[in-house]
Amino acid sequence: MKNLSAKVLVLGDQGVGKTSLVMRYSRKIFVETSTPTIGAAYFEAIEEVGDQKLKLKIWDTAGQERFKSMIPMYYRNSKAALIVFDITDSDSFVAAQKWATELHQHIEDKLILFLIGNKSDLGRSRKVKQSEANAYAEMIGGHFREVSAYSNEGISEMFLDLCVKLLHEK
Ligand code: GDP
Ligand code: MG
């Protein structure tokens, strides 16, 4: 069996929960290396889908959240991106749209894009409608998912879904 791997970018404004989300998933993660030079944390995770194994190489942005010039190597060869916003913060949803635009300017290949509304546990303070997020995700050819890094809702499902899509592309 071939060893398959895929680079996954995690983008979105500071405070939306990117690191929490990756850490929540980290029960499957066995390597964590800090790379302060490019302001991103790197994680590896193995997901098993049926009889196939896929290694996710996850890059969690840290320093570049405010659209500072992203290092091209960060984008290079990415197979998927998670653009994260906080459902209780409409500014973060606007920012997610800027991230999507910025991403498309850097990526030549087709890539799998998930628009992630995080903090679903705070649904009572919701500022971003699911229908709005869903419509935007569809418009850019992506997939909207709502999750909570806090309560763990939707996280493993989302990553599994991502892996299924990645394996399908191969
Ligand atoms: P990042 O800057 O995007 O990496 O965001 P962090 O992961 O550092 O999270 C920012 C803040 O949001 C922290 O105080 C987290 O505890 C909180 N947070 C992250 N995810 C959730 C969530 O799903 N629900 C709630 N209620 N808080 C969250
Ligand atoms: Mg972070």
PDB file of C-alpha atoms and ligand atoms in Angstrom:
ATOM      1  CA  MET A   1       0.000   0.000   0.000  1.00  0.00           C
ATOM      2  CA  LYS A   2       1.220   3.436  -0.910  1.00  0.00           C
ATOM      3  CA  ASN A   3       1.971   5.917   1.836  1.00  0.00           C
ATOM      4  CA  LEU A   4      -0.305   8.815   1.164  1.00  0.00           C
ATOM      5  CA  SER A   5       0.110  12.195   2.734  1.00  0.00           C
ATOM      6  CA  ALA A   6      -1.424  15.616   2.313  1.00  0.00           C
ATOM      7  CA  LYS A   7      -0.545  19.101   3.442  1.00  0.00           C
ATOM      8  CA  VAL A   8      -3.396  20.907   5.162  1.00  0.00           C
ATOM      9  CA  LEU A   9      -3.397  24.633   5.959  1.00  0.00           C
ATOM     10  CA  VAL A  10      -5.341  26.098   8.846  1.00  0.00           C
ATOM     11  CA  LEU A  11      -6.198  29.745   8.246  1.00  0.00           C
ATOM     12  CA  GLY A  12      -8.336  32.341   9.973  1.00  0.00           C
ATOM     13  CA  ASP A  13      -8.157  35.271  12.317  1.00  0.00           C
ATOM     14  CA  GLN A  14      -6.520  35.172  15.696  1.00  0.00           C
ATOM     15  CA  GLY A  15      -8.812  33.894  18.436  1.00  0.00           C
ATOM     16  CA  VAL A  16     -11.206  31.880  16.267  1.00  0.00           C
ATOM     17  CA  GLY A  17      -9.885  28.636  17.729  1.00  0.00           C
ATOM     18  CA  LYS A  18      -7.508  27.259  15.093  1.00  0.00           C
ATOM     19  CA  THR A  19      -4.986  25.929  17.583  1.00  0.00           C
ATOM     20  CA  SER A  20      -7.705  24.597  19.886  1.00  0.00           C
ATOM     21  CA  LEU A  21      -9.256  22.761  16.971  1.00  0.00           C
ATOM     22  CA  VAL A  22      -5.999  21.153  15.903  1.00  0.00           C
ATOM     23  CA  MET A  23      -5.174  20.286  19.503  1.00  0.00           C
ATOM     24  CA  ARG A  24      -8.610  18.757  19.974  1.00  0.00           C
ATOM     25  CA  TYR A  25      -7.924  16.525  17.015  1.00  0.00           C
ATOM     26  CA  SER A  26      -4.500  15.794  18.454  1.00  0.00           C
ATOM     27  CA  ARG A  27      -5.467  12.481  20.034  1.00  0.00           C
ATOM     28  CA  LYS A  28      -4.389  11.119  16.685  1.00  0.00           C
ATOM     29  CA  ILE A  29      -1.394  13.381  16.422  1.00  0.00           C
ATOM     30  CA  PHE A  30       1.996  12.012  17.257  1.00  0.00           C
ATOM     31  CA  VAL A  31       4.405  14.718  16.151  1.00  0.00           C
ATOM     32  CA  GLU A  32       4.354  18.324  17.125  1.00  0.00           C
ATOM     33  CA  THR A  33       7.132  20.655  16.121  1.00  0.00           C
ATOM     34  CA  SER A  34       7.170  24.338  16.688  1.00  0.00           C
ATOM     35  CA  THR A  35       8.482  26.390  13.791  1.00  0.00           C
ATOM     36  CA  PRO A  36       8.654  29.946  15.071  1.00  0.00           C
ATOM     37  CA  THR A  37      10.623  31.074  12.025  1.00  0.00           C
ATOM     38  CA  ILE A  38       7.537  31.030   9.870  1.00  0.00           C
ATOM     39  CA  GLY A  39       5.105  31.558  12.701  1.00  0.00           C
ATOM     40  CA  ALA A  40       3.305  28.286  12.305  1.00  0.00           C
ATOM     41  CA  ALA A  41       2.990  25.062  14.246  1.00  0.00           C
ATOM     42  CA  TYR A  42       3.289  21.790  12.402  1.00  0.00           C
ATOM     43  CA  PHE A  43       1.416  18.623  13.304  1.00  0.00           C
ATOM     44  CA  GLU A  44       1.214  15.206  11.768  1.00  0.00           C
ATOM     45  CA  ALA A  45      -1.778  12.944  12.136  1.00  0.00           C
ATOM     46  CA  ILE A  46      -2.672   9.609  10.628  1.00  0.00           C
ATOM     47  CA  GLU A  47      -6.255   8.968   9.648  1.00  0.00           C
ATOM     48  CA  GLU A  48      -7.460   5.540   8.595  1.00  0.00           C
ATOM     49  CA  VAL A  49     -10.210   5.385   6.031  1.00  0.00           C
ATOM     50  CA  GLY A  50     -11.245   1.834   5.313  1.00  0.00           C
ATOM     51  CA  ASP A  51      -7.995   0.030   4.496  1.00  0.00           C
ATOM     52  CA  GLN A  52      -6.200   3.228   3.507  1.00  0.00           C
ATOM     53  CA  LYS A  53      -3.981   5.368   5.679  1.00  0.00           C
ATOM     54  CA  LEU A  54      -3.514   9.050   5.097  1.00  0.00           C
ATOM     55  CA  LYS A  55      -0.976  11.208   6.837  1.00  0.00           C
ATOM     56  CA  LEU A  56      -2.174  14.755   7.390  1.00  0.00           C
ATOM     57  CA  LYS A  57       0.568  17.359   7.575  1.00  0.00           C
ATOM     58  CA  ILE A  58      -1.235  20.153   9.328  1.00  0.00           C
ATOM     59  CA  TRP A  59       0.099  23.714   9.413  1.00  0.00           C
ATOM     60  CA  ASP A  60      -1.523  25.919  12.012  1.00  0.00           C
ATOM     61  CA  THR A  61      -0.795  29.590  11.404  1.00  0.00           C
ATOM     62  CA  ALA A  62       0.204  31.627  14.389  1.00  0.00           C
ATOM     63  CA  GLY A  63       1.875  34.890  13.493  1.00  0.00           C
ATOM     64  CA  GLN A  64       0.363  35.732  10.138  1.00  0.00           C
ATOM     65  CA  GLU A  65      -3.247  36.008  11.130  1.00  0.00           C
ATOM     66  CA  ARG A  66      -3.745  39.578  10.005  1.00  0.00           C
ATOM     67  CA  PHE A  67      -2.997  39.050   6.317  1.00  0.00           C
ATOM     68  CA  LYS A  68       0.624  39.871   6.688  1.00  0.00           C
ATOM     69  CA  SER A  69       2.497  38.592   3.689  1.00  0.00           C
ATOM     70  CA  MET A  70       2.313  34.856   3.885  1.00  0.00           C
ATOM     71  CA  ILE A  71       5.429  32.996   2.981  1.00  0.00           C
ATOM     72  CA  PRO A  72       4.808  31.241  -0.350  1.00  0.00           C
ATOM     73  CA  MET A  73       6.320  28.023   0.976  1.00  0.00           C
ATOM     74  CA  TYR A  74       3.477  27.909   3.407  1.00  0.00           C
ATOM     75  CA  TYR A  75       0.967  27.605   0.595  1.00  0.00           C
ATOM     76  CA  ARG A  76       3.065  25.483  -1.699  1.00  0.00           C
ATOM     77  CA  ASN A  77       1.785  21.983  -2.422  1.00  0.00           C
ATOM     78  CA  SER A  78      -1.180  22.313  -0.109  1.00  0.00           C
ATOM     79  CA  LYS A  79      -3.931  19.847  -0.779  1.00  0.00           C
ATOM     80  CA  ALA A  80      -6.530  21.263   1.579  1.00  0.00           C
ATOM     81  CA  ALA A  81      -7.291  24.309   3.664  1.00  0.00           C
ATOM     82  CA  LEU A  82      -9.456  24.828   6.705  1.00  0.00           C
ATOM     83  CA  ILE A  83     -10.575  28.436   6.887  1.00  0.00           C
ATOM     84  CA  VAL A  84     -11.848  28.956  10.402  1.00  0.00           C
ATOM     85  CA  PHE A  85     -14.122  31.624  11.836  1.00  0.00           C
ATOM     86  CA  ASP A  86     -15.920  32.069  15.147  1.00  0.00           C
ATOM     87  CA  ILE A  87     -19.718  31.853  14.795  1.00  0.00           C
ATOM     88  CA  THR A  88     -20.110  34.485  17.541  1.00  0.00           C
ATOM     89  CA  ASP A  89     -17.894  37.018  15.751  1.00  0.00           C
ATOM     90  CA  SER A  90     -19.071  38.396  12.416  1.00  0.00           C
ATOM     91  CA  ASP A  91     -15.748  40.157  11.825  1.00  0.00           C
ATOM     92  CA  SER A  92     -14.059  36.783  11.843  1.00  0.00           C
ATOM     93  CA  PHE A  93     -16.468  35.621   9.121  1.00  0.00           C
ATOM     94  CA  VAL A  94     -15.578  38.660   6.998  1.00  0.00           C
ATOM     95  CA  ALA A  95     -11.939  37.801   7.643  1.00  0.00           C
ATOM     96  CA  ALA A  96     -12.539  34.201   6.565  1.00  0.00           C
ATOM     97  CA  GLN A  97     -13.713  35.517   3.203  1.00  0.00           C
ATOM     98  CA  LYS A  98     -10.520  37.540   2.879  1.00  0.00           C
ATOM     99  CA  TRP A  99      -8.522  34.449   3.700  1.00  0.00           C
ATOM    100  CA  ALA A 100     -10.336  32.526   0.995  1.00  0.00           C
ATOM    101  CA  THR A 101      -9.580  35.262  -1.544  1.00  0.00           C
ATOM    102  CA  GLU A 102      -5.944  35.429  -0.483  1.00  0.00           C
ATOM    103  CA  LEU A 103      -5.680  31.654  -0.672  1.00  0.00           C
ATOM    104  CA  HIS A 104      -7.014  31.509  -4.199  1.00  0.00           C
ATOM    105  CA  GLN A 105      -4.421  34.044  -5.289  1.00  0.00           C
ATOM    106  CA  HIS A 106      -1.631  31.762  -4.113  1.00  0.00           C
ATOM    107  CA  ILE A 107      -2.873  28.327  -5.012  1.00  0.00           C
ATOM    108  CA  GLU A 108      -2.669  27.081  -8.573  1.00  0.00           C
ATOM    109  CA  ASP A 109      -3.856  23.543  -8.056  1.00  0.00           C
ATOM    110  CA  LYS A 110      -7.341  22.656  -7.073  1.00  0.00           C
ATOM    111  CA  LEU A 111      -7.572  22.299  -3.346  1.00  0.00           C
ATOM    112  CA  ILE A 112     -10.170  21.024  -0.932  1.00  0.00           C
ATOM    113  CA  LEU A 113     -11.556  23.843   1.107  1.00  0.00           C
ATOM    114  CA  PHE A 114     -13.530  23.598   4.322  1.00  0.00           C
ATOM    115  CA  LEU A 115     -15.095  26.707   5.802  1.00  0.00           C
ATOM    116  CA  ILE A 116     -15.240  25.988   9.523  1.00  0.00           C
ATOM    117  CA  GLY A 117     -17.603  27.793  11.882  1.00  0.00           C
ATOM    118  CA  ASN A 118     -16.046  27.093  15.282  1.00  0.00           C
ATOM    119  CA  LYS A 119     -17.501  27.576  18.786  1.00  0.00           C
ATOM    120  CA  SER A 120     -20.849  25.933  18.051  1.00  0.00           C
ATOM    121  CA  ASP A 121     -21.163  25.477  21.831  1.00  0.00           C
ATOM    122  CA  LEU A 122     -21.826  29.236  21.957  1.00  0.00           C
ATOM    123  CA  GLY A 123     -24.777  28.979  19.586  1.00  0.00           C
ATOM    124  CA  ARG A 124     -26.886  31.276  21.775  1.00  0.00           C
ATOM    125  CA  SER A 125     -24.495  34.125  20.934  1.00  0.00           C
ATOM    126  CA  ARG A 126     -24.442  33.293  17.253  1.00  0.00           C
ATOM    127  CA  LYS A 127     -23.702  36.201  14.909  1.00  0.00           C
ATOM    128  CA  VAL A 128     -23.174  34.271  11.691  1.00  0.00           C
ATOM    129  CA  LYS A 129     -26.109  32.390  10.226  1.00  0.00           C
ATOM    130  CA  GLN A 130     -25.467  28.858   9.059  1.00  0.00           C
ATOM    131  CA  SER A 131     -27.306  29.603   5.826  1.00  0.00           C
ATOM    132  CA  GLU A 132     -25.000  32.540   5.128  1.00  0.00           C
ATOM    133  CA  ALA A 133     -21.846  30.527   5.792  1.00  0.00           C
ATOM    134  CA  ASN A 134     -23.157  27.626   3.764  1.00  0.00           C
ATOM    135  CA  ALA A 135     -23.981  29.857   0.815  1.00  0.00           C
ATOM    136  CA  TYR A 136     -20.535  31.434   0.884  1.00  0.00           C
ATOM    137  CA  ALA A 137     -18.791  28.051   1.104  1.00  0.00           C
ATOM    138  CA  GLU A 138     -20.774  26.778  -1.867  1.00  0.00           C
ATOM    139  CA  MET A 139     -19.972  29.893  -3.853  1.00  0.00           C
ATOM    140  CA  ILE A 140     -16.245  29.290  -3.487  1.00  0.00           C
ATOM    141  CA  GLY A 141     -16.548  25.571  -4.129  1.00  0.00           C
ATOM    142  CA  GLY A 142     -15.929  24.669  -0.512  1.00  0.00           C
ATOM    143  CA  HIS A 143     -17.781  22.855   2.245  1.00  0.00           C
ATOM    144  CA  PHE A 144     -19.205  24.456   5.368  1.00  0.00           C
ATOM    145  CA  ARG A 145     -18.955  22.611   8.690  1.00  0.00           C
ATOM    146  CA  GLU A 146     -19.834  23.807  12.153  1.00  0.00           C
ATOM    147  CA  VAL A 147     -17.722  22.476  15.023  1.00  0.00           C
ATOM    148  CA  SER A 148     -16.729  23.143  18.595  1.00  0.00           C
ATOM    149  CA  ALA A 149     -13.160  22.647  19.705  1.00  0.00           C
ATOM    150  CA  TYR A 150     -14.500  23.158  23.219  1.00  0.00           C
ATOM    151  CA  SER A 151     -17.196  20.468  23.265  1.00  0.00           C
ATOM    152  CA  ASN A 152     -15.528  18.356  20.550  1.00  0.00           C
ATOM    153  CA  GLU A 153     -18.663  18.511  18.426  1.00  0.00           C
ATOM    154  CA  GLY A 154     -18.070  17.757  14.764  1.00  0.00           C
ATOM    155  CA  ILE A 155     -14.263  17.710  14.918  1.00  0.00           C
ATOM    156  CA  SER A 156     -13.491  14.066  14.179  1.00  0.00           C
ATOM    157  CA  GLU A 157     -16.314  13.916  11.626  1.00  0.00           C
ATOM    158  CA  MET A 158     -14.888  16.939   9.833  1.00  0.00           C
ATOM    159  CA  PHE A 159     -11.356  15.521   9.674  1.00  0.00           C
ATOM    160  CA  LEU A 160     -12.623  12.139   8.522  1.00  0.00           C
ATOM    161  CA  ASP A 161     -14.694  13.826   5.848  1.00  0.00           C
ATOM    162  CA  LEU A 162     -11.627  15.797   4.790  1.00  0.00           C
ATOM    163  CA  CYS A 163      -9.572  12.599   4.507  1.00  0.00           C
ATOM    164  CA  VAL A 164     -12.249  10.862   2.471  1.00  0.00           C
ATOM    165  CA  LYS A 165     -12.232  13.799   0.063  1.00  0.00           C
ATOM    166  CA  LEU A 166      -8.429  13.867  -0.064  1.00  0.00           C
ATOM    167  CA  LEU A 167      -8.233  10.167  -0.807  1.00  0.00           C
ATOM    168  CA  HIS A 168     -10.894  10.536  -3.454  1.00  0.00           C
ATOM    169  CA  GLU A 169      -8.765  13.154  -5.247  1.00  0.00           C
ATOM    170  CA  LYS A 170      -5.730  10.881  -5.424  1.00  0.00           C
TER     171      LYS A 170
HETATM  172  P1  GDP B   1      -6.354  30.753  17.434  1.00  0.00           P
HETATM  173  O1  GDP B   1      -5.754  32.098  17.709  1.00  0.00           O
HETATM  174  O2  GDP B   1      -7.230  30.786  16.221  1.00  0.00           O
HETATM  175  O3  GDP B   1      -5.356  29.646  17.392  1.00  0.00           O
HETATM  176  O4  GDP B   1      -7.360  30.465  18.631  1.00  0.00           O
HETATM  177  P2  GDP B   1      -7.120  29.620  19.962  1.00  0.00           P
HETATM  178  O5  GDP B   1      -7.187  28.168  19.670  1.00  0.00           O
HETATM  179  O6  GDP B   1      -5.905  30.115  20.619  1.00  0.00           O
HETATM  180  O7  GDP B   1      -8.429  29.985  20.781  1.00  0.00           O
HETATM  181  C1  GDP B   1      -8.758  31.313  21.108  1.00  0.00           C
HETATM  182  C2  GDP B   1      -9.713  31.334  22.293  1.00  0.00           C
HETATM  183  O8  GDP B   1     -10.971  30.758  21.950  1.00  0.00           O
HETATM  184  C3  GDP B   1      -9.199  30.543  23.489  1.00  0.00           C
HETATM  185  O9  GDP B   1      -9.579  31.221  24.666  1.00  0.00           O
HETATM  186  C4  GDP B   1      -9.952  29.223  23.370  1.00  0.00           C
HETATM  187  O10 GDP B   1     -10.120  28.600  24.623  1.00  0.00           O
HETATM  188  C5  GDP B   1     -11.279  29.679  22.812  1.00  0.00           C
HETATM  189  N1  GDP B   1     -11.939  28.632  22.020  1.00  0.00           N
HETATM  190  C6  GDP B   1     -11.396  27.921  21.018  1.00  0.00           C
HETATM  191  N2  GDP B   1     -12.301  27.073  20.488  1.00  0.00           N
HETATM  192  C7  GDP B   1     -13.435  27.240  21.188  1.00  0.00           C
HETATM  193  C8  GDP B   1     -14.743  26.648  21.116  1.00  0.00           C
HETATM  194  O11 GDP B   1     -15.061  25.781  20.310  1.00  0.00           O
HETATM  195  N3  GDP B   1     -15.682  27.118  22.006  1.00  0.00           N
HETATM  196  C9  GDP B   1     -15.389  28.071  22.929  1.00  0.00           C
HETATM  197  N4  GDP B   1     -16.372  28.438  23.747  1.00  0.00           N
HETATM  198  N5  GDP B   1     -14.174  28.643  23.019  1.00  0.00           N
HETATM  199  C10 GDP B   1     -13.208  28.239  22.159  1.00  0.00           C
HETATM  200 MG    MG B   2      -3.289  29.723  17.354  1.00  0.00          MG
END
